[in-house]
Coordinates of C-alpha atoms in Angstrom, one line a residue:
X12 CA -33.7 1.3 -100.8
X13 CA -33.8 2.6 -104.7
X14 CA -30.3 4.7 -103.9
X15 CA -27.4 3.5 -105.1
X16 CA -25.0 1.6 -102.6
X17 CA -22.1 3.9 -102.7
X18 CA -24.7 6.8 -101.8
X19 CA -25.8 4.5 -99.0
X20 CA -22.7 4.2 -97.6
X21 CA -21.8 7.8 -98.0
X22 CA -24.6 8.5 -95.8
X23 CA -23.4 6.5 -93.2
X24 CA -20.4 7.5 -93.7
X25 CA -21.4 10.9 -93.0
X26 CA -23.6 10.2 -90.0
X27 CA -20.7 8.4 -88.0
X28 CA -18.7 11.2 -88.9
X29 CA -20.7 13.4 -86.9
X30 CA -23.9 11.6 -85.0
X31 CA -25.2 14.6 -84.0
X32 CA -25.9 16.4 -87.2
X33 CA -29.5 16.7 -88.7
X34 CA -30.6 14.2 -91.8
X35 CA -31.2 17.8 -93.6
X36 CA -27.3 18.5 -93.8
X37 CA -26.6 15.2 -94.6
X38 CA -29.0 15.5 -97.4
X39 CA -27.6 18.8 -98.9
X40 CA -24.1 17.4 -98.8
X41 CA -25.0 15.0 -101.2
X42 CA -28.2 15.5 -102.7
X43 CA -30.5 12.9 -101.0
X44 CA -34.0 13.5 -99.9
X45 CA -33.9 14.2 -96.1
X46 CA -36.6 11.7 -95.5
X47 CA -34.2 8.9 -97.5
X48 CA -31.4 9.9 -95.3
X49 CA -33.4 9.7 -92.1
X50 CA -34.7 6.3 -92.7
X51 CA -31.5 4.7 -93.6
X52 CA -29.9 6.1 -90.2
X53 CA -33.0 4.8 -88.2
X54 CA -31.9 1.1 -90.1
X55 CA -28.4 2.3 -89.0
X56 CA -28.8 2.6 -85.5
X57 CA -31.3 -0.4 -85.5
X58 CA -28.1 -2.4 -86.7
X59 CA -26.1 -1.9 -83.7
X60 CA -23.4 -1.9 -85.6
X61 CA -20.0 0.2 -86.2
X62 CA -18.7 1.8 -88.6
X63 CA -16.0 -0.9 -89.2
X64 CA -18.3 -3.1 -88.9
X65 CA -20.6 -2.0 -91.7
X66 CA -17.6 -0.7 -93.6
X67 CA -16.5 -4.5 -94.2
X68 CA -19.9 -5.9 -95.2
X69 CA -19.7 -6.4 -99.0
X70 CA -23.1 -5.2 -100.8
X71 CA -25.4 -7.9 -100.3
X72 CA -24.6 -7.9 -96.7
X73 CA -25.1 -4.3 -96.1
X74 CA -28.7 -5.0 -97.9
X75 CA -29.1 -7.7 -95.6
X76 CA -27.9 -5.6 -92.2
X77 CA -29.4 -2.6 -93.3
X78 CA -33.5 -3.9 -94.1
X79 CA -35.6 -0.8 -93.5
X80 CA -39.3 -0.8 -91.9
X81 CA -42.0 1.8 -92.7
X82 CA -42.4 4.2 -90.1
X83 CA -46.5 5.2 -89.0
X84 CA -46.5 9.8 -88.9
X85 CA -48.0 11.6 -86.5
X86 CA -48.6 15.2 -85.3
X87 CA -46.0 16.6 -83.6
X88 CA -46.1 19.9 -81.6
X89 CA -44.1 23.2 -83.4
X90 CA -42.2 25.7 -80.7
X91 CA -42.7 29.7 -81.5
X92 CA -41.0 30.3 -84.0
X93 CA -40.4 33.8 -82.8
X94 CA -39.0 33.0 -79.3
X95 CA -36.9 30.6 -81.1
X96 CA -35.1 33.5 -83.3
X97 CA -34.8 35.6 -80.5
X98 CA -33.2 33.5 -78.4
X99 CA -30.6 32.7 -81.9
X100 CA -29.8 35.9 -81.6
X101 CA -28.1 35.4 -78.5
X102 CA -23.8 35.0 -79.0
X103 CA -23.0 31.2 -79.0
X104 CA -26.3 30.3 -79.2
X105 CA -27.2 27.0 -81.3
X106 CA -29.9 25.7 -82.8
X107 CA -29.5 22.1 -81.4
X108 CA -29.2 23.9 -77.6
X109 CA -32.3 25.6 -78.4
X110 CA -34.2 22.4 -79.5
X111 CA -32.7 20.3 -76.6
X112 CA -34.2 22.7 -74.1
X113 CA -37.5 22.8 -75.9
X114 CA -37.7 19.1 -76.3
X115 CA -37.7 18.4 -72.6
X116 CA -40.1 20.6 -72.2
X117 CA -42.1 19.5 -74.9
X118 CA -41.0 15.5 -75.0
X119 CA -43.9 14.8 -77.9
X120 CA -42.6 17.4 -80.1
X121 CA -40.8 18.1 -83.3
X122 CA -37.5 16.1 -84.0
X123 CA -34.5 18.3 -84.6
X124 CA -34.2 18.1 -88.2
X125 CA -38.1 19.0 -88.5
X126 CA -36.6 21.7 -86.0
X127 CA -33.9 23.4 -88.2
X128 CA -36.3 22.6 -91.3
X129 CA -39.1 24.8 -89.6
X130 CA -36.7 27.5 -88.0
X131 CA -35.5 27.7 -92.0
X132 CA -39.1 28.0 -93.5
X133 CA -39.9 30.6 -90.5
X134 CA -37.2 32.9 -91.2
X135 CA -37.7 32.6 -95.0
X136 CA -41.0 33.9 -94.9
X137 CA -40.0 36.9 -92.4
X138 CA -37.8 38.2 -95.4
X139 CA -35.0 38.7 -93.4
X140 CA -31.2 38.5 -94.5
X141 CA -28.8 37.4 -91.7
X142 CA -25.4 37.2 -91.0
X143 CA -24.0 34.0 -91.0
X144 CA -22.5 32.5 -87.8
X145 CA -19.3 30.2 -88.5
X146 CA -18.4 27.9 -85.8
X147 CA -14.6 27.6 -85.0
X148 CA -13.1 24.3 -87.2
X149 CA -16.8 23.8 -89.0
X150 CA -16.0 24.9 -92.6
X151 CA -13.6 25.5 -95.2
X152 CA -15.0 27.3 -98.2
X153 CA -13.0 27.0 -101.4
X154 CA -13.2 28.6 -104.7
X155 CA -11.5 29.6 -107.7
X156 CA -10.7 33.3 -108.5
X157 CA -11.8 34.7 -112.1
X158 CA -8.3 36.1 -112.6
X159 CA -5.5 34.3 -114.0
X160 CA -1.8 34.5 -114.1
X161 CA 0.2 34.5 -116.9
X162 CA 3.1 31.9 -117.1
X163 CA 5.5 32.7 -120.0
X164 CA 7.7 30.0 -121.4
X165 CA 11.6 30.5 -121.8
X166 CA 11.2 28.7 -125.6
X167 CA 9.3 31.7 -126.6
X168 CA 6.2 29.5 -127.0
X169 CA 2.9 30.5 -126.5
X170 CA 2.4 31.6 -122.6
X171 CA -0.1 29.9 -120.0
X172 CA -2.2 30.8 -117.9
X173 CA -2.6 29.4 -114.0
X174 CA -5.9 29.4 -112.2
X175 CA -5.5 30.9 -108.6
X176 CA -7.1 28.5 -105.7
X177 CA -8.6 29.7 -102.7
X178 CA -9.7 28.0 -99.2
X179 CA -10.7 30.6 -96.2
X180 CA -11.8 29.0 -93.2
X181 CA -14.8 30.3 -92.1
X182 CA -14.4 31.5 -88.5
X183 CA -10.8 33.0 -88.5
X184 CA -11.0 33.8 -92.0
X185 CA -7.6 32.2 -92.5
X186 CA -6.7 32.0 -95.9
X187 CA -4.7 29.7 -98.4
X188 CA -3.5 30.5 -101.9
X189 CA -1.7 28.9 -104.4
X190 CA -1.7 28.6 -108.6
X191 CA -2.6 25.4 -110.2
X192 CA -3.0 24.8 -113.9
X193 CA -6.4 24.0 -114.6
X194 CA -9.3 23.5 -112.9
X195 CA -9.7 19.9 -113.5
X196 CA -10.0 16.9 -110.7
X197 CA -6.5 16.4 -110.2
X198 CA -5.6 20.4 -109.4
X199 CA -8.7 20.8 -107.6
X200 CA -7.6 17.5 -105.3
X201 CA -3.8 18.5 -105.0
X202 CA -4.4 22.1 -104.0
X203 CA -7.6 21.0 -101.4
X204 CA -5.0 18.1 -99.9
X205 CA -2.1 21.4 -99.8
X206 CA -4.8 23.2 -98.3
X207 CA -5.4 20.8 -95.2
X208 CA -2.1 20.3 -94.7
X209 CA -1.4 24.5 -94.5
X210 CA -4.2 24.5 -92.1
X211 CA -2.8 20.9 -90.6
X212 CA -6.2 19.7 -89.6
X213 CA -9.8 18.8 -91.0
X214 CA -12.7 21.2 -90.9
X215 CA -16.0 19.2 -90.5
X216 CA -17.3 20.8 -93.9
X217 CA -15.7 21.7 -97.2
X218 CA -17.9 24.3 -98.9
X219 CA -17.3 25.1 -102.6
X220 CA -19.4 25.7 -105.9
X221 CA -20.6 23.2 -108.4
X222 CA -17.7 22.6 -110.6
X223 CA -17.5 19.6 -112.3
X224 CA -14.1 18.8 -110.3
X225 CA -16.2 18.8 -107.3
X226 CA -19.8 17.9 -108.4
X227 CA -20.1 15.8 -111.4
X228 CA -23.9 16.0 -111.9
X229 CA -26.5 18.4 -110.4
X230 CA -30.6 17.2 -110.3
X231 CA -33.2 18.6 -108.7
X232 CA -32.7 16.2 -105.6
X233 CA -30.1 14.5 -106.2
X234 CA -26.2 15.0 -106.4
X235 CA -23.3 13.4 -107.2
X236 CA -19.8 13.7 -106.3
X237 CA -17.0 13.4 -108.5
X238 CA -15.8 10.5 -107.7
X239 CA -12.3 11.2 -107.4
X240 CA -13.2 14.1 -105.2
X241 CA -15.9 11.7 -102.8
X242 CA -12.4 9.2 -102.6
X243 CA -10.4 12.0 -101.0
X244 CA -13.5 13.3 -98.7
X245 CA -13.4 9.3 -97.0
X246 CA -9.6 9.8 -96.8
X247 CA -9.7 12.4 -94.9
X248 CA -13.1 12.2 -93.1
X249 CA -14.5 15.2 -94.3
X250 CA -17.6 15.9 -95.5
X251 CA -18.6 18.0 -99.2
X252 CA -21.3 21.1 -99.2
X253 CA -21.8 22.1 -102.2
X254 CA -24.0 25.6 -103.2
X255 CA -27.2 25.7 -104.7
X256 CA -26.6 27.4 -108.1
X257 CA -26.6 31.0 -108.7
X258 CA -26.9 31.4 -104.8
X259 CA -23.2 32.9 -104.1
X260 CA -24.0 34.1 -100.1
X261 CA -23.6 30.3 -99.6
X262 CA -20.2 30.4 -100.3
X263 CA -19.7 34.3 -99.2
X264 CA -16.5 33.5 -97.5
X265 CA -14.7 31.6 -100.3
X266 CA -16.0 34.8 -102.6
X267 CA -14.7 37.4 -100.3
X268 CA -11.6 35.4 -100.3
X269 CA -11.3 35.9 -103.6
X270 CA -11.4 39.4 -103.7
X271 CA -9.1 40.0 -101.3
X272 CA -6.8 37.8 -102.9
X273 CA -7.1 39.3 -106.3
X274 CA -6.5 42.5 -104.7
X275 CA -4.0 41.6 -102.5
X276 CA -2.2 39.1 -104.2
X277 CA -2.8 39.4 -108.1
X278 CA -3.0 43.0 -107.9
X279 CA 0.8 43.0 -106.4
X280 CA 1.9 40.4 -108.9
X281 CA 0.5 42.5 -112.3
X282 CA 4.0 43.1 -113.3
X283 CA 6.0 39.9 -112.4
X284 CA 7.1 38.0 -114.7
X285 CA 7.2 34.3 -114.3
X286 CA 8.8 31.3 -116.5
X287 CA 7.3 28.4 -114.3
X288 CA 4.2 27.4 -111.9
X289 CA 6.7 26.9 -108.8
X290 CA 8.5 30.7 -109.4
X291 CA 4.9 32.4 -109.4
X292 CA 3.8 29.7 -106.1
X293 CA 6.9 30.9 -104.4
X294 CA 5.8 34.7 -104.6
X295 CA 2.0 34.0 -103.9
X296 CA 3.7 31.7 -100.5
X297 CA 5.0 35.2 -99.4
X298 CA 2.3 37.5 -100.0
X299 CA -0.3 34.6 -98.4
X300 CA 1.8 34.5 -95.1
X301 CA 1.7 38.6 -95.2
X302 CA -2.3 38.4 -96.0
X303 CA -2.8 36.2 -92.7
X304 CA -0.2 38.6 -90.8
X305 CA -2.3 41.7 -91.4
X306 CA -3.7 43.4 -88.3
X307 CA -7.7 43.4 -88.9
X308 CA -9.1 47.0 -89.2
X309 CA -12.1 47.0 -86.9
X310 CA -11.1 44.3 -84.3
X311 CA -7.7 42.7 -82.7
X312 CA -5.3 40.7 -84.0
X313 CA -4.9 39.0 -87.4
X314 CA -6.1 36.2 -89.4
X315 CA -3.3 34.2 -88.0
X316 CA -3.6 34.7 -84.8
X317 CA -7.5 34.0 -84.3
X318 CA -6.7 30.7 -86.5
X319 CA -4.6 29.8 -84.0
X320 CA -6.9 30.7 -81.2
X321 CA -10.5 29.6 -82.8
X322 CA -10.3 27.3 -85.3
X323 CA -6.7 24.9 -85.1
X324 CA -8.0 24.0 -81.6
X325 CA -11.4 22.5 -83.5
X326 CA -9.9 20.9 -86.5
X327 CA -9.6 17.4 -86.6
X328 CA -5.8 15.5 -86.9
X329 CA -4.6 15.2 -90.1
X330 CA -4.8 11.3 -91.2
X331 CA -1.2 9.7 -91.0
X332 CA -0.8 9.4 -94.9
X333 CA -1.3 12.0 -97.7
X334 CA -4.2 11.1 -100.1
X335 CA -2.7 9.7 -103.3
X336 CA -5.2 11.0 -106.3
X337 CA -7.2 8.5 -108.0
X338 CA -10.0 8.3 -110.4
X339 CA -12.8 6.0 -110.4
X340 CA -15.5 4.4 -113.2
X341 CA -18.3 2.7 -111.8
X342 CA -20.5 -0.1 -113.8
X343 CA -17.3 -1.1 -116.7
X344 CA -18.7 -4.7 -117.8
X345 CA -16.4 -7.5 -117.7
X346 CA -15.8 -9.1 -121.6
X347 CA -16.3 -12.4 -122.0
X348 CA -12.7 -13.2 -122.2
X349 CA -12.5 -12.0 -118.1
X350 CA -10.8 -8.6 -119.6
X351 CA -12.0 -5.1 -118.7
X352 CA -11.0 -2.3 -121.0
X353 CA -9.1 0.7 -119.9
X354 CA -7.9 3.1 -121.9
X355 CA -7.6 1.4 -124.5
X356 CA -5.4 -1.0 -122.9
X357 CA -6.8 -4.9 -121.4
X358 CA -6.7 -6.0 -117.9
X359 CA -7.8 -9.1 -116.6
X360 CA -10.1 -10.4 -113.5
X361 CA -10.9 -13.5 -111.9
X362 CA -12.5 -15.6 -114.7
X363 CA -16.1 -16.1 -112.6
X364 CA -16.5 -12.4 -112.8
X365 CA -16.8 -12.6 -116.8
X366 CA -20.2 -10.3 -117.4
X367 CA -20.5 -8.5 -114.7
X368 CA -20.0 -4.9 -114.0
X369 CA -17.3 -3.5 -111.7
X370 CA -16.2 -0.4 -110.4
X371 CA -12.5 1.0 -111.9
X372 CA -10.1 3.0 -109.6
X373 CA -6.7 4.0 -111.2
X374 CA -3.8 6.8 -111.2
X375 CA -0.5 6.9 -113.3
X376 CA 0.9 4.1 -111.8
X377 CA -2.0 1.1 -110.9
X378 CA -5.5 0.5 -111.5
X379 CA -7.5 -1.4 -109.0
X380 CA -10.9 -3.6 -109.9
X381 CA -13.7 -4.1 -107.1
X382 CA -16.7 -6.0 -107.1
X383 CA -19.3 -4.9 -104.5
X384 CA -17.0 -2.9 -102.4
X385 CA -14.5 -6.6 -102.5
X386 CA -10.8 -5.6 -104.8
X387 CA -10.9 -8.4 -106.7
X388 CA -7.4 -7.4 -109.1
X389 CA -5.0 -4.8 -109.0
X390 CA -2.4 -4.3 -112.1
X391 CA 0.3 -1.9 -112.9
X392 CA -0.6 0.6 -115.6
X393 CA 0.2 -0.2 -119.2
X394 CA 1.3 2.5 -121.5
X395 CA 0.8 0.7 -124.4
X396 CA -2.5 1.4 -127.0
X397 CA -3.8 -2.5 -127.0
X398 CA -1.5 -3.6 -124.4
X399 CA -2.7 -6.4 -122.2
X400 CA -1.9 -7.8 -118.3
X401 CA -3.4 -10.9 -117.4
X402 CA -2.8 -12.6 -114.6
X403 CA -2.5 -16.5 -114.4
X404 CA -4.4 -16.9 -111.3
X405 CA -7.2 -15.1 -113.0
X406 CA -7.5 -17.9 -115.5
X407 CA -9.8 -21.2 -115.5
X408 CA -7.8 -24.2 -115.4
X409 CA -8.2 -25.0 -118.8
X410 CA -6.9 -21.8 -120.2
X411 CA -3.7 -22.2 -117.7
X412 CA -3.0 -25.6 -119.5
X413 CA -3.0 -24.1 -123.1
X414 CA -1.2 -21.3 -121.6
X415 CA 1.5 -23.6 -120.1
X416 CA 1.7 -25.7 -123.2
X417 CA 1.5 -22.7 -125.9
X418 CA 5.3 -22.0 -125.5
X419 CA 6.8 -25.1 -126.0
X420 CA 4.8 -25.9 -129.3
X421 CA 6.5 -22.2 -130.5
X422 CA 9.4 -23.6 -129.3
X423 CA 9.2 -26.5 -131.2
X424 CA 8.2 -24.8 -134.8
X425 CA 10.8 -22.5 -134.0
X426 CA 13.6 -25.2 -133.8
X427 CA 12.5 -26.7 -136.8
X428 CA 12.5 -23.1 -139.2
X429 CA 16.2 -23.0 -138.4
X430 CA 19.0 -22.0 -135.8
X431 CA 18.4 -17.6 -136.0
X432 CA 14.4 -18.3 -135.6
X433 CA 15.4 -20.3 -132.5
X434 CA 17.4 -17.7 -130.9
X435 CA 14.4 -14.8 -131.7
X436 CA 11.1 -16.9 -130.6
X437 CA 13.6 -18.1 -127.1
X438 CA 14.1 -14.6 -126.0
X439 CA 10.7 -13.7 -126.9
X440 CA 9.3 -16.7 -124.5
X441 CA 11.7 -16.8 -121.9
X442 CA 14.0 -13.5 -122.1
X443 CA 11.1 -10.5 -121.7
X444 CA 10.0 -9.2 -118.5
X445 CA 6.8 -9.1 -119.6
X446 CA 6.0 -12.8 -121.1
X447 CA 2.5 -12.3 -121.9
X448 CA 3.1 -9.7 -124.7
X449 CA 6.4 -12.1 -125.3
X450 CA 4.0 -15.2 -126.3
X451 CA 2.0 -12.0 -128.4
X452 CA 4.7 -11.1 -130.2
X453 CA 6.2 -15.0 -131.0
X454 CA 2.2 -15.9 -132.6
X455 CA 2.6 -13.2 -134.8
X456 CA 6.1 -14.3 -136.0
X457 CA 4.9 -17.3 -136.4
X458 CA 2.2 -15.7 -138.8
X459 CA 4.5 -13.8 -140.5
X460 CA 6.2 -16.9 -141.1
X461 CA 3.1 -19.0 -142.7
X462 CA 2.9 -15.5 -144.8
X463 CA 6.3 -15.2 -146.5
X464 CA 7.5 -18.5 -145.7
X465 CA 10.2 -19.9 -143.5
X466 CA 13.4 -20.0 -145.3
X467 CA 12.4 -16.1 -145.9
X468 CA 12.0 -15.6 -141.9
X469 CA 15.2 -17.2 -141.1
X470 CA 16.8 -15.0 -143.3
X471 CA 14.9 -11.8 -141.2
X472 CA 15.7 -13.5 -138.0
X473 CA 19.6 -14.0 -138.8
X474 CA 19.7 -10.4 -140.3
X475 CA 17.9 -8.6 -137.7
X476 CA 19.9 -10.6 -135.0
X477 CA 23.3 -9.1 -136.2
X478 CA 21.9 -5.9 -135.9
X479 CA 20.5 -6.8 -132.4
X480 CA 17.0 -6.5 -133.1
X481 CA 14.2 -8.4 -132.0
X482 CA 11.4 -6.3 -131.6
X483 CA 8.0 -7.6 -133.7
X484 CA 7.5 -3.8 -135.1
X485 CA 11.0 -3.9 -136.4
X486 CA 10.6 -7.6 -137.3
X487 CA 7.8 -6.6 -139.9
X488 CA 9.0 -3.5 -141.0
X489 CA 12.4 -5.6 -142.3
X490 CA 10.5 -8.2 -144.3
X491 CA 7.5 -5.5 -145.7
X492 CA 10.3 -3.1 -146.9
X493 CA 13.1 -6.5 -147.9
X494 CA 15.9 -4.6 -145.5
X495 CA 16.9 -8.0 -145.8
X496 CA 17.7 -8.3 -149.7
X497 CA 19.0 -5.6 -150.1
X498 CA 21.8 -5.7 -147.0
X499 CA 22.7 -9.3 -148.9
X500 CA 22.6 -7.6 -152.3
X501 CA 25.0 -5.3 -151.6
X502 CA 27.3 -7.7 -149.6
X503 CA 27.8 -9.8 -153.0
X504 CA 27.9 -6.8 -154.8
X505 CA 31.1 -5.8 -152.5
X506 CA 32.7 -9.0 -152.7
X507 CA 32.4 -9.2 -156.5
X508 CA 34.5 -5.5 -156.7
X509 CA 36.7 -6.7 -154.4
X510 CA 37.2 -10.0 -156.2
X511 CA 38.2 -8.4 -159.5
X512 CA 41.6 -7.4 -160.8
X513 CA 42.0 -5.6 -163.8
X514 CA 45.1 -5.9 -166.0
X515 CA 46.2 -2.3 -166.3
X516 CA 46.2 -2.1 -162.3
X517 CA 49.7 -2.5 -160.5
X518 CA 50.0 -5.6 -158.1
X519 CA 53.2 -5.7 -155.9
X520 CA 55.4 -7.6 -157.5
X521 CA 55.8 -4.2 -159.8
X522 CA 57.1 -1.8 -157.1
X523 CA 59.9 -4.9 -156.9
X524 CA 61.4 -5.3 -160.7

């Protein structure tokens, strides 16, 4: 299959997570064709296998476990179309109910994805515009409002402005607001994981528009998730729907939402004024809780109370740990010298991986490396432009050995510059907590060394040691700018005033004649 194998296993991802829905929603959740989909959930089933089970094969395996065979068409029989709609018209009526019923009637015809495809094509060509149906706990449709709120700093600094975040759950209408700064991957993440935890379960569907937080890139039949965004779907086991452009009755309820929420939340807040993002969440918290408290005009109760009737009862359980945000890069080639570059820092892998590509996923704190679904390294995050964390166990045995032996020859030339070198190059190589950038920073003493000379680096070494300096930045700037020289030329200078006695001055023997 020409798909990519993270697409492949989103797809079965998405089909365990709910057996029973069409290849055609799997498809528009992610931008497949509907016949791809169906064929790799025929090689699915054909598998007999679980999702654990599949979820642990490594690439090759999946390929392997997952070999699809060409399926012969034929001619199947089409119900009326018309009977069809009016029996959809019917309260609690589904479309899957309806095809059941039809099918054993009818046991050569349609499958139900050719089913919902031609009820679709049916009612498109009758021109009609209907009302969409929302099933208790299916969807949560999320959006941005266009109106902003202004965040004015106590400094008297330029003010900000917060973007206001909106998920509405599409049965009770249940709404959740808050203000995020931007509408990049990491707000649009945090405020959909506060989101699931105000409504304290999972919908089946989260419906939003094609922002780049959400949708990363938009072809004609094909989509992709942002990556970060696809990582917290899995966490939670909930599946993305994103609009068609320019189509905004897809995501009616997320645009209604807005508008109530600009009218009955921004409108109220046009006068407040607010030094920090937590003051202005704190007022939207109370005026959200009075939104879903509001008796409904045309019909009983509020949007609290049939949230609490329709759709909590539906939504799935929350998983037992918050989703932690994380970015991925897919395809970063491994150098020569088994380092991958991030950030513009290094990190290293298992040396047999050198050349071949690897997928990235990293936060503030860690980044992770896997090969074909397989973590093959994980490191702590370096804050340093050039920095580097390798890992001895990543290393062939050969570059261990110069590794192990590298110190003591420092050692060695150290001891023989003089007593003060001694003392910089041993806390360099045995003092740091980090001894990789320790052996850096004792080769490029030793440089400076061959560069100005020994008997000139001692004197660096012993001056910069009474000061209690030994970092390699302040190590060069001494010698570049001779801090040195001129700490010892003053010195004698000193000495030499304090050495000399002039004639005309009084010694102490006069105050006792």
């Amino acid at each position: 299959m020409r798909i990519p194998i993270h697409l492949q296993r989103e797809i079965s991802r998405l089909y365990f997570h709910t057996p029973e829905q069409s290849s055609r929603a799997i498809s528009r959740s992610i931008g497949v064709a509907a016949n791809t989909v169906s064929r790799l959930v025929d090689a699915i089933k054909k598998s007999n296998k679980s999702s654990e089970e599949l979820n642990e094969l490594d690439d090759d395996a999946w390929q392997v476990a997952l070999s699809l065979t060409q399926r012969t068409r034929t001619t199947k029989e089409n119900p009326d179309w018309a009977h069809i709609h009016q029996e959809m018209l019917r309260p609690e009526a589904t479309r899957e109910q309806l095809w059941r019923e039809w099918k054993e009637n009818n046991p050569n015809g349609i499958g139900y994805s050719q089913f919902t495809a031609g009820y679709r094509k049916w009612i498109g060509a009758q021109r009609l515009v209907m009302r969409q149906i929302h099933r208790p706990g299916d969807k949560m449709f999320t959006d941005f409002a266009g109106q902003t709120i202004e965040i004015r700093s106590m400094s008297g600094e330029a003010s900000r402005y917060a973007q206001l975040f909106v998920a509405v759950m599409g049965c009770s209408n249940y709404t959740y607001l808050e203000a995020v700064w931007q509408q990049t991957s990491e707000c649009w993440v945090s405020a959909q994981t506060n989101a699931l935890e105000f409504f304290g379960g999972i919908p089946n569907w989260i419906v939003s528009d094609n922002l780049k937080a959400a949708v990363s890139r938009r072809e004609r039949d094909r989509i992709t998730i942002n990556p970060a965004y696809s990582e917290f779907l899995r966490h939670y086991g909930a599946a993305s729907l994103p609009t068609k452009p320019k189509s905004p009755k897809q995501n009616a309820k997320a645009e209604a939402g807005v508008q109530i929420a600009q009218r009955w939340v921004l409108f109220a807040l046009r006068d407040r004024i607010f030094f920090s993002l937590e003051e202005a969440n704190q007022e939207i918290r109370r005026l959200n809780i009075a939104l879903n408290e509001r008796p409904f005009k045309k019909m009983e109760g509020c949007r609290k109370s049939r949230f609490e009737a329709l759709d909590l009862p539906a939504l799935r359980p929350l998983s037992e740990t918050r989703y932690v945000y994380a970015n991925w890069r897919y395809a970063v080639r491994v150098g020569d010298d088994y380092l991958i570059e991030h950030q513009k820092s290094f990190y290293s892998v298992p040396w047999r991986y050198r050349g071949e590509t690897v997928d990235v996923r990293f936060n503030d704190r860690m980044i992770e490396v896997f090969r074909k679904n397989v973590r093959i390294a994980i490191h702590a995050i370096i804050n340093e432009i050039g920095g580097l964390s390798r890992i001895e166990d990543h290393m062939p045995a050969a570059h261990r050995n110069v590794l192990e032996g590298e110190p003591l020859a420092l050692l060695r030339w150290a001891k023989s510059v003089g007593e003060n070198a001694e003392r910089m190059i041993t806390y360099h190589l045995t003092e740091r907590h980090d001894p990789t950038n320790g052996i850096r920073a004792a080769r490029k003493m030793r440089e400076i060394s061959k560069l100005y000379g020994e008997e000139r680096f001692e004197a660096v070494c012993t001056y910069a040691l009474s000061l209690n300096i030994t970092a390699l930045r302040s190590i060069e700037s001494i010698i570049k700018n001779d801090a040195d020289l001129r700490a010892r030329h003053i010195g004698a200078l000193s000495q030499t005033i304090n050495r000399t006695v002039h004639s005309d001055v009084r010694g102490p023997n006069y105050f006792g004649e």
